[in-house]
Coordinates of N, CA and C and ligand atoms in Angstrom, one line a residue:
M14 N -118.1 40.3 16.9 CA -117.3 40.0 15.5 C -116.2 41.4 15.0
N15 N -115.3 40.8 14.8 CA -114.1 41.6 14.2 C -114.5 42.3 12.6
T16 N -113.9 43.3 12.8 CA -114.1 44.3 11.1 C -113.7 43.5 10.1
L17 N -112.5 42.4 10.4 CA -112.1 42.0 9.1 C -113.2 40.7 8.8
I18 N -113.6 39.9 9.9 CA -114.6 39.0 9.5 C -115.8 39.6 9.0
S19 N -116.7 40.2 9.5 CA -117.6 41.1 8.8 C -117.4 41.3 7.7
L20 N -116.1 41.8 7.2 CA -116.3 42.5 5.9 C -116.1 41.3 4.9
Q21 N -115.3 40.5 5.1 CA -115.1 39.0 4.7 C -116.5 38.6 4.8
L22 N -117.1 38.5 5.5 CA -118.5 37.4 5.1 C -119.5 38.6 4.1
L23 N -119.6 39.9 4.5 CA -120.2 41.0 3.2 C -120.0 40.7 1.8
L24 N -118.4 40.7 1.9 CA -117.7 40.4 0.6 C -118.8 38.8 0.0
V25 N -118.5 37.8 0.7 CA -119.3 36.4 0.3 C -120.6 36.5 0.1
L26 N -121.5 37.6 0.8 CA -123.0 37.2 0.3 C -122.8 38.5 -0.7
H27 N -121.9 39.5 -0.9 CA -121.8 40.3 -2.3 C -121.6 39.4 -3.5
L28 N -120.7 38.5 -3.2 CA -120.3 37.6 -4.1 C -121.4 36.3 -4.8
I29 N -122.1 36.3 -3.8 CA -123.1 35.0 -4.1 C -124.3 35.9 -4.8
G30 N -124.4 37.2 -4.2 CA -125.7 37.9 -4.9 C -125.1 38.0 -6.4
L31 N -124.0 38.4 -6.9 CA -123.1 38.4 -8.0 C -123.7 37.5 -8.7
A32 N -123.4 36.0 -8.3 CA -123.1 34.9 -8.7 C -124.8 34.7 -9.4
L33 N -125.5 34.8 -8.6 CA -127.2 34.4 -8.6 C -127.6 35.6 -9.8
M34 N -127.0 36.8 -9.5 CA -128.0 38.2 -10.6 C -127.5 37.7 -12.0
V35 N -126.2 37.5 -12.1 CA -124.8 37.7 -13.7 C -125.9 36.0 -14.1
G36 N -125.6 34.8 -13.1 CA -125.8 33.8 -13.5 C -127.6 33.6 -14.0
T37 N -128.5 34.1 -13.4 CA -129.8 34.3 -13.8 C -130.2 34.7 -15.2
T38 N -129.2 36.1 -15.3 CA -129.8 36.8 -16.6 C -128.9 36.0 -17.9
V39 N -127.7 35.6 -17.5 CA -127.4 34.5 -18.9 C -128.2 33.5 -19.0
V40 N -128.9 32.8 -18.1 CA -129.7 31.4 -18.0 C -131.1 32.4 -18.9
E41 N -131.5 33.8 -18.4 CA -133.0 34.2 -18.9 C -132.7 34.3 -20.4
Y42 N -131.5 34.9 -20.6 CA -131.1 35.2 -22.2 C -131.1 33.9 -23.2
I43 N -130.4 33.0 -22.4 CA -130.5 31.9 -23.2 C -132.0 31.3 -23.4
T44 N -132.7 31.1 -22.6 CA -134.0 31.1 -22.2 C -134.7 31.9 -23.2
F45 N -134.4 32.8 -23.4 CA -135.3 34.2 -24.3 C -135.1 33.7 -25.9
K46 N -133.8 33.3 -25.8 CA -133.5 33.0 -27.4 C -133.8 31.9 -28.0
T47 N -133.9 31.2 -27.1 CA -134.7 29.6 -27.5 C -136.7 29.8 -27.7
F48 N -137.0 30.5 -26.8 CA -138.3 31.2 -27.0 C -138.4 31.7 -28.3
A49 N -137.9 32.8 -28.7 CA -137.6 33.3 -29.9 C -137.4 32.3 -31.0
K50 N -136.6 31.1 -31.3 CA -136.6 30.4 -32.2 C -137.8 29.9 -32.6
L51 N -138.6 29.6 -31.1 CA -139.7 28.3 -31.5 C -140.9 29.1 -31.5
F52 N -140.7 30.4 -31.2 CA -142.1 31.4 -31.5 C -142.8 31.5 -32.4
D53 N -142.1 31.2 -33.8 CA -143.0 31.0 -35.0 C -143.9 29.6 -35.2
T54 N -142.9 28.7 -35.0 CA -143.5 27.4 -35.4 C -144.1 26.7 -34.4
E55 N -143.6 26.8 -32.9 CA -144.1 25.9 -31.6 C -144.6 26.7 -30.8
R56 N -146.0 27.4 -30.9 CA -146.1 28.6 -29.7 C -146.5 28.1 -28.4
E57 N -147.0 26.8 -28.4 CA -147.5 26.4 -27.1 C -146.3 26.0 -26.2
R58 N -145.2 25.5 -26.7 CA -144.1 25.3 -26.2 C -143.3 26.5 -25.9
S59 N -142.9 27.6 -26.6 CA -142.6 28.7 -26.3 C -143.2 29.5 -25.3
C60 N -144.8 29.0 -25.3 CA -145.1 29.7 -24.0 C -144.8 29.2 -22.8
S61 N -144.3 28.0 -22.9 CA -143.8 27.4 -20.9 C -142.4 28.1 -21.2
L62 N -141.6 28.7 -21.9 CA -140.3 29.1 -21.7 C -140.4 30.3 -21.0
L63 N -141.7 30.9 -21.7 CA -142.0 32.3 -20.5 C -142.1 32.3 -19.5
Y64 N -143.2 31.2 -19.2 CA -143.5 30.6 -17.2 C -142.1 30.5 -16.8
L65 N -141.2 29.9 -17.4 CA -139.9 29.4 -16.8 C -138.8 30.4 -16.5
M66 N -139.2 31.8 -17.1 CA -138.3 32.8 -17.5 C -139.1 33.6 -15.7
K67 N -140.4 33.8 -15.6 CA -141.0 34.2 -14.8 C -140.4 33.6 -13.5
K68 N -140.1 32.4 -13.4 CA -139.5 31.8 -12.3 C -138.6 32.0 -11.8
L69 N -138.0 32.4 -12.9 CA -136.2 32.5 -12.9 C -136.2 34.5 -12.3
S70 N -137.1 35.2 -12.7 CA -136.8 36.5 -12.2 C -137.0 36.6 -10.5
V71 N -137.7 35.4 -9.7 CA -137.5 35.3 -8.3 C -135.9 35.6 -7.9
L72 N -135.4 34.5 -8.1 CA -133.6 34.4 -8.2 C -133.2 35.9 -8.7
L73 N -133.7 36.4 -9.6 CA -133.0 37.7 -10.0 C -133.1 38.8 -9.0
G74 N -134.1 38.8 -8.4 CA -134.7 39.5 -7.3 C -133.9 39.4 -6.2
I75 N -133.9 37.9 -5.6 CA -132.9 38.0 -4.5 C -131.7 38.4 -4.4
G76 N -131.0 38.0 -5.6 CA -129.4 38.0 -5.8 C -129.6 39.8 -5.8
A77 N -130.1 40.6 -6.3 CA -130.3 42.0 -6.7 C -130.4 42.5 -5.0
A78 N -131.2 41.6 -4.1 CA -131.1 42.2 -2.7 C -130.3 42.1 -2.1
L79 N -129.4 40.7 -2.4 CA -128.0 40.4 -1.5 C -127.0 41.7 -2.1
L80 N -127.1 42.0 -3.1 CA -126.0 42.5 -3.8 C -126.1 44.1 -3.2
I81 N -127.2 44.7 -3.0 CA -127.6 46.0 -2.8 C -127.4 45.8 -1.0
I82 N -127.8 45.0 -0.1 CA -127.6 44.8 1.1 C -126.2 44.8 1.5
S83 N -125.3 43.9 0.9 CA -124.3 43.5 1.1 C -123.3 44.6 1.0
G84 N -123.5 45.3 -0.4 CA -122.8 46.6 -0.8 C -123.0 47.8 0.3
S85 N -124.1 48.0 0.6 CA -124.4 48.9 1.5 C -123.4 48.9 2.7
G86 N -123.7 47.2 3.1 CA -122.6 47.0 4.5 C -121.2 47.4 4.0
L87 N -120.9 46.9 3.1 CA -119.5 47.0 2.7 C -119.0 48.6 2.9
L88 N -119.5 49.1 2.1 CA -119.3 50.6 1.8 C -119.8 51.1 3.4
I89 N -120.4 51.0 4.4 CA -120.4 51.4 5.7 C -119.6 50.8 6.6
I90 N -119.0 49.8 6.6 CA -117.7 48.9 6.9 C -116.7 49.6 6.8
T91 N -116.1 50.0 5.7 CA -115.0 50.6 5.0 C -114.8 52.0 5.1
G92 N -116.1 52.6 6.1 CA -115.9 54.1 6.5 C -116.0 55.1 5.1
G93 N -116.8 54.4 4.3 CA -117.2 55.1 2.8 C -116.0 55.6 2.4
V94 N -115.0 55.2 2.3 CA -114.0 55.7 1.9 C -114.1 55.3 -0.1
F95 N -114.8 54.6 -0.2 CA -115.1 54.4 -1.8 C -116.0 55.3 -2.6
A96 N -116.9 55.9 -1.4 CA -118.0 56.7 -2.0 C -117.4 57.7 -2.7
H97 N -115.5 58.0 -2.0 CA -115.4 59.4 -2.8 C -114.6 59.3 -4.1
Q98 N -114.2 57.7 -4.4 CA -113.7 57.2 -5.6 C -114.1 57.2 -6.9
V99 N -113.8 57.7 -8.1 CA -114.6 57.7 -9.1 C -115.2 56.6 -9.7
W100 N -114.4 55.3 -9.5 CA -114.9 53.9 -10.3 C -115.9 53.7 -9.6
F101 N -116.2 53.8 -8.0 CA -117.2 53.8 -7.3 C -118.6 54.4 -7.9
Q102 N -118.3 55.8 -8.0 CA -119.5 56.5 -8.6 C -119.7 56.2 -9.9
I103 N -118.8 55.8 -10.5 CA -119.4 55.4 -11.7 C -119.8 53.8 -11.7
K104 N -119.8 53.2 -10.9 CA -120.3 51.9 -10.6 C -121.6 52.0 -10.3
L105 N -121.9 52.8 -9.3 CA -123.5 53.5 -8.7 C -124.2 53.6 -9.9
L106 N -123.3 54.3 -10.6 CA -124.4 55.0 -12.1 C -124.7 53.9 -13.0
L107 N -123.8 52.9 -13.0 CA -123.8 51.7 -13.9 C -125.2 50.5 -13.2
V108 N -125.2 50.9 -11.6 CA -126.0 49.8 -11.2 C -127.6 50.5 -11.1
L109 N -127.5 51.7 -11.1 CA -128.7 52.7 -11.5 C -129.3 52.1 -12.4
A110 N -128.2 52.2 -13.9 CA -129.0 52.1 -15.2 C -129.5 50.7 -15.3
L111 N -128.5 49.6 -14.4 CA -129.0 48.3 -14.8 C -130.9 48.4 -13.9
I112 N -130.8 49.2 -13.3 CA -132.4 48.6 -12.7 C -133.2 49.6 -13.4
L113 N -132.6 50.6 -14.1 CA -133.8 51.4 -15.0 C -134.1 50.7 -15.9
N114 N -132.9 50.1 -16.6 CA -133.3 49.3 -18.0 C -134.1 47.9 -17.6
G115 N -134.2 47.2 -16.6 CA -134.6 46.0 -16.3 C -136.4 46.9 -16.1
F116 N -136.4 47.7 -15.4 CA -137.7 48.2 -15.1 C -138.5 48.7 -16.3
M117 N -137.6 49.5 -16.8 CA -138.3 50.5 -18.2 C -138.3 49.7 -19.4
V118 N -137.2 48.9 -19.7 CA -137.3 48.5 -21.1 C -137.8 46.8 -20.7
G119 N -137.0 46.2 -19.6 CA -137.2 44.7 -19.7 C -138.8 44.3 -19.7
S120 N -138.9 44.9 -18.4 CA -140.4 44.4 -17.8 C -141.2 44.9 -18.9
R121 N -141.3 46.2 -19.5 CA -142.2 46.8 -20.0 C -142.5 46.1 -21.5
Q122 N -141.2 45.6 -22.2 CA -141.3 44.5 -23.2 C -141.6 43.5 -23.1
E123 N -141.6 42.7 -22.0 CA -142.0 41.5 -21.6 C -143.4 41.8 -21.6
A124 N -144.3 42.6 -21.1 CA -145.8 42.8 -20.7 C -146.0 42.7 -22.2
K125 N -145.3 43.9 -23.2 CA -146.0 44.0 -24.6 C -146.0 42.7 -25.1
L126 N -145.2 42.1 -25.3 CA -145.0 40.7 -25.8 C -145.8 39.9 -25.4
K127 N -146.3 39.8 -24.0 CA -147.3 38.8 -23.3 C -148.5 39.4 -24.1
N128 N -149.0 40.4 -23.9 CA -150.0 41.2 -24.4 C -150.5 41.1 -26.0
S129 N -149.2 40.8 -26.5 CA -149.7 41.1 -28.0 C -149.3 39.5 -28.8
M130 N -148.9 38.3 -27.9 CA -148.8 37.5 -28.8 C -149.6 36.6 -29.3
D131 N -151.1 36.8 -28.8 CA -151.8 35.9 -29.9 C -152.7 37.2 -30.8
I132 N -152.6 38.5 -30.6 CA -153.0 39.5 -31.5 C -152.4 39.8 -32.7
D133 N -151.0 40.4 -32.1 CA -150.4 41.0 -33.3 C -149.0 40.3 -33.2
V134 N -148.6 39.6 -34.3 CA -147.2 38.7 -34.5 C -146.3 40.1 -34.8
M135 N -146.5 41.5 -35.4 CA -145.7 42.2 -35.5 C -145.0 43.0 -34.4
Q136 N -146.0 43.4 -33.3 CA -145.9 43.8 -32.3 C -145.0 42.7 -31.4
S137 N -145.3 41.6 -31.7 CA -144.7 40.5 -30.6 C -143.1 40.6 -31.3
M138 N -142.9 40.5 -32.6 CA -141.7 40.3 -33.1 C -140.9 41.7 -32.8
N139 N -141.1 43.0 -32.5 CA -140.9 44.1 -32.1 C -139.9 44.0 -30.7
A140 N -141.2 43.3 -30.0 CA -140.9 43.1 -28.4 C -139.8 42.1 -28.5
I141 N -139.8 41.0 -29.4 CA -138.6 40.1 -29.0 C -137.1 40.6 -29.5
R142 N -137.1 41.6 -30.3 CA -136.0 42.2 -30.9 C -135.7 43.1 -30.1
N143 N -136.5 43.8 -29.5 CA -135.8 44.6 -28.4 C -135.5 43.9 -27.0
L144 N -136.0 42.7 -26.6 CA -135.8 41.9 -25.7 C -134.4 41.5 -25.5
K145 N -134.1 40.9 -26.9 CA -132.8 40.4 -27.1 C -131.8 41.5 -27.0
I146 N -132.1 42.8 -27.7 CA -131.1 43.8 -27.2 C -130.8 44.1 -25.4
F147 N -132.3 44.4 -25.0 CA -132.0 44.5 -23.8 C -130.9 43.5 -22.7
Y148 N -131.4 42.3 -23.2 CA -130.3 41.3 -22.3 C -128.8 41.7 -22.5
L149 N -128.4 41.9 -24.0 CA -127.0 42.1 -24.3 C -126.8 43.2 -23.4
V150 N -127.5 44.1 -23.3 CA -127.3 45.6 -22.5 C -126.9 45.1 -21.1
Q151 N -127.8 44.6 -20.6 CA -127.4 44.4 -19.2 C -126.2 43.3 -18.9
M152 N -126.2 42.2 -19.7 CA -125.3 41.4 -19.9 C -123.9 42.6 -20.0
G153 N -123.6 43.3 -20.7 CA -122.6 44.4 -20.8 C -122.3 45.4 -19.4
L154 N -123.6 46.0 -19.0 CA -123.2 46.6 -18.1 C -123.1 45.3 -16.7
F155 N -123.3 44.3 -16.6 CA -122.6 43.5 -15.6 C -121.1 43.4 -15.6
F156 N -120.8 43.0 -17.1 CA -119.4 43.2 -17.1 C -118.7 44.3 -17.0
T157 N -119.4 45.4 -16.8 CA -118.3 47.0 -16.8 C -118.2 47.1 -15.4
I158 N -119.3 46.9 -14.4 CA -119.3 46.8 -13.1 C -118.5 45.8 -12.8
I159 N -118.1 44.7 -12.9 CA -117.3 43.7 -12.3 C -115.9 44.1 -12.8
F160 N -116.1 44.9 -13.5 CA -114.6 45.3 -14.2 C -114.0 46.4 -13.1
L161 N -115.2 47.5 -13.2 CA -114.7 48.6 -12.1 C -114.4 48.1 -10.9
S162 N -115.0 47.3 -10.4 CA -115.1 46.7 -8.9 C -113.9 46.2 -8.6
V163 N -113.0 45.3 -9.7 CA -112.1 44.9 -9.1 C -110.7 45.1 -9.4
F164 N -110.8 46.4 -10.7 CA -109.5 46.9 -10.9 C -109.6 48.2 -10.1
K165 N -110.6 48.9 -9.3 CA -110.9 50.1 -8.7 C -110.1 51.1 -9.1
F166 N -110.1 51.5 -10.3 CA -109.6 52.7 -10.8 C -110.0 54.1 -10.0
S167 N -109.1 54.5 -9.8 CA -109.2 55.8 -9.2 C -108.8 57.1 -9.6
Ligands
HEM20 C1 -124.7 44.9 -10.3 C2 -124.4 45.3 -8.9 C3 -123.1 44.8 -8.3 C4 -122.2 44.0 -8.8 C5 -122.0 43.3 -10.3 C6 -121.1 44.1 -7.9 C7 -120.0 43.5 -7.7 C8 -118.7 43.6 -7.1 C9 -117.6 43.2 -7.3 C10 -116.9 41.8 -8.3 C11 -116.4 43.6 -6.1 C12 -115.1 43.2 -5.8 C13 -115.0 42.2 -5.0 C14 -113.8 42.1 -4.4 O1 -112.9 43.1 -4.3 O2 -113.1 41.1 -3.9 C15 -117.3 44.4 -5.6 C16 -116.6 45.2 -4.5 C17 -117.6 46.2 -3.6 N1 -118.9 46.9 -4.0 FE1 -120.1 46.0 -5.3 N2 -121.3 45.1 -6.9 C18 -122.7 45.7 -7.1 C19 -123.5 46.3 -6.7 C20 -122.5 46.9 -5.4 C21 -123.7 48.2 -5.1 C22 -125.0 48.9 -5.0 C23 -122.9 48.8 -3.9 C24 -123.1 49.4 -2.5 C25 -124.1 50.1 -2.3 C26 -121.8 48.2 -3.6 C27 -120.4 48.1 -2.7 C28 -119.3 47.5 -3.1 C29 -118.1 47.9 -2.4 C30 -118.2 48.9 -1.3 C31 -116.8 47.1 -2.5 C32 -115.5 47.0 -2.3 C33 -115.4 46.0 -1.1 C34 -114.0 45.9 -0.8 O3 -112.8 45.6 -1.8 O4 -113.6 46.1 0.2 N3 -121.9 46.9 -4.7 N4 -118.5 44.6 -6.1

């Protein structure tokens, strides 16, 4: 397979990964906001939304794996030229921030929410507020990463 076709195929995979990850994050955010609205008044219905979010996180993982594998392939196939460019270095830092925010804030607050739901309403409300901020930060990071990747400022 020639280099151009490999590059194009990797780019297609990269963009599919991007669509899966960003799309799933937006759907999770909307689902979470609906959960937060129902939390006080219709606890049982709101719990089924948390279950849906757990299912969605599988898609998020697939998107992340596709992005990282195809991104590494793109980097290798282009001879590592991007690795020396500032936009790419900032992009990788932001990708790292995205991952760290996901594990250190998102997963932790979700666990806190699940553990406190039937016991401590104050703690649940706290976790809900933090999770709303978490989703906004993730979407902001995605937007900046896409912006940097397209404009490739050097
Ligand atoms: C959330 C994570 C990521 C997002 C949203 C993202 C998004 C994008 C977008 C929108 C492009 C532009 C495609 C085009 O020029 O048509 C791109 C290009 C690129 N990405 Fe990513 N990317 C991500 C992660 C990664 C990672 C982890 C790597 C490397 C390890 C990587 C390596 C590259 C490279 C090398 C290009 C340039 C390809 C080229 O122009 O030939 N990306 N990315």
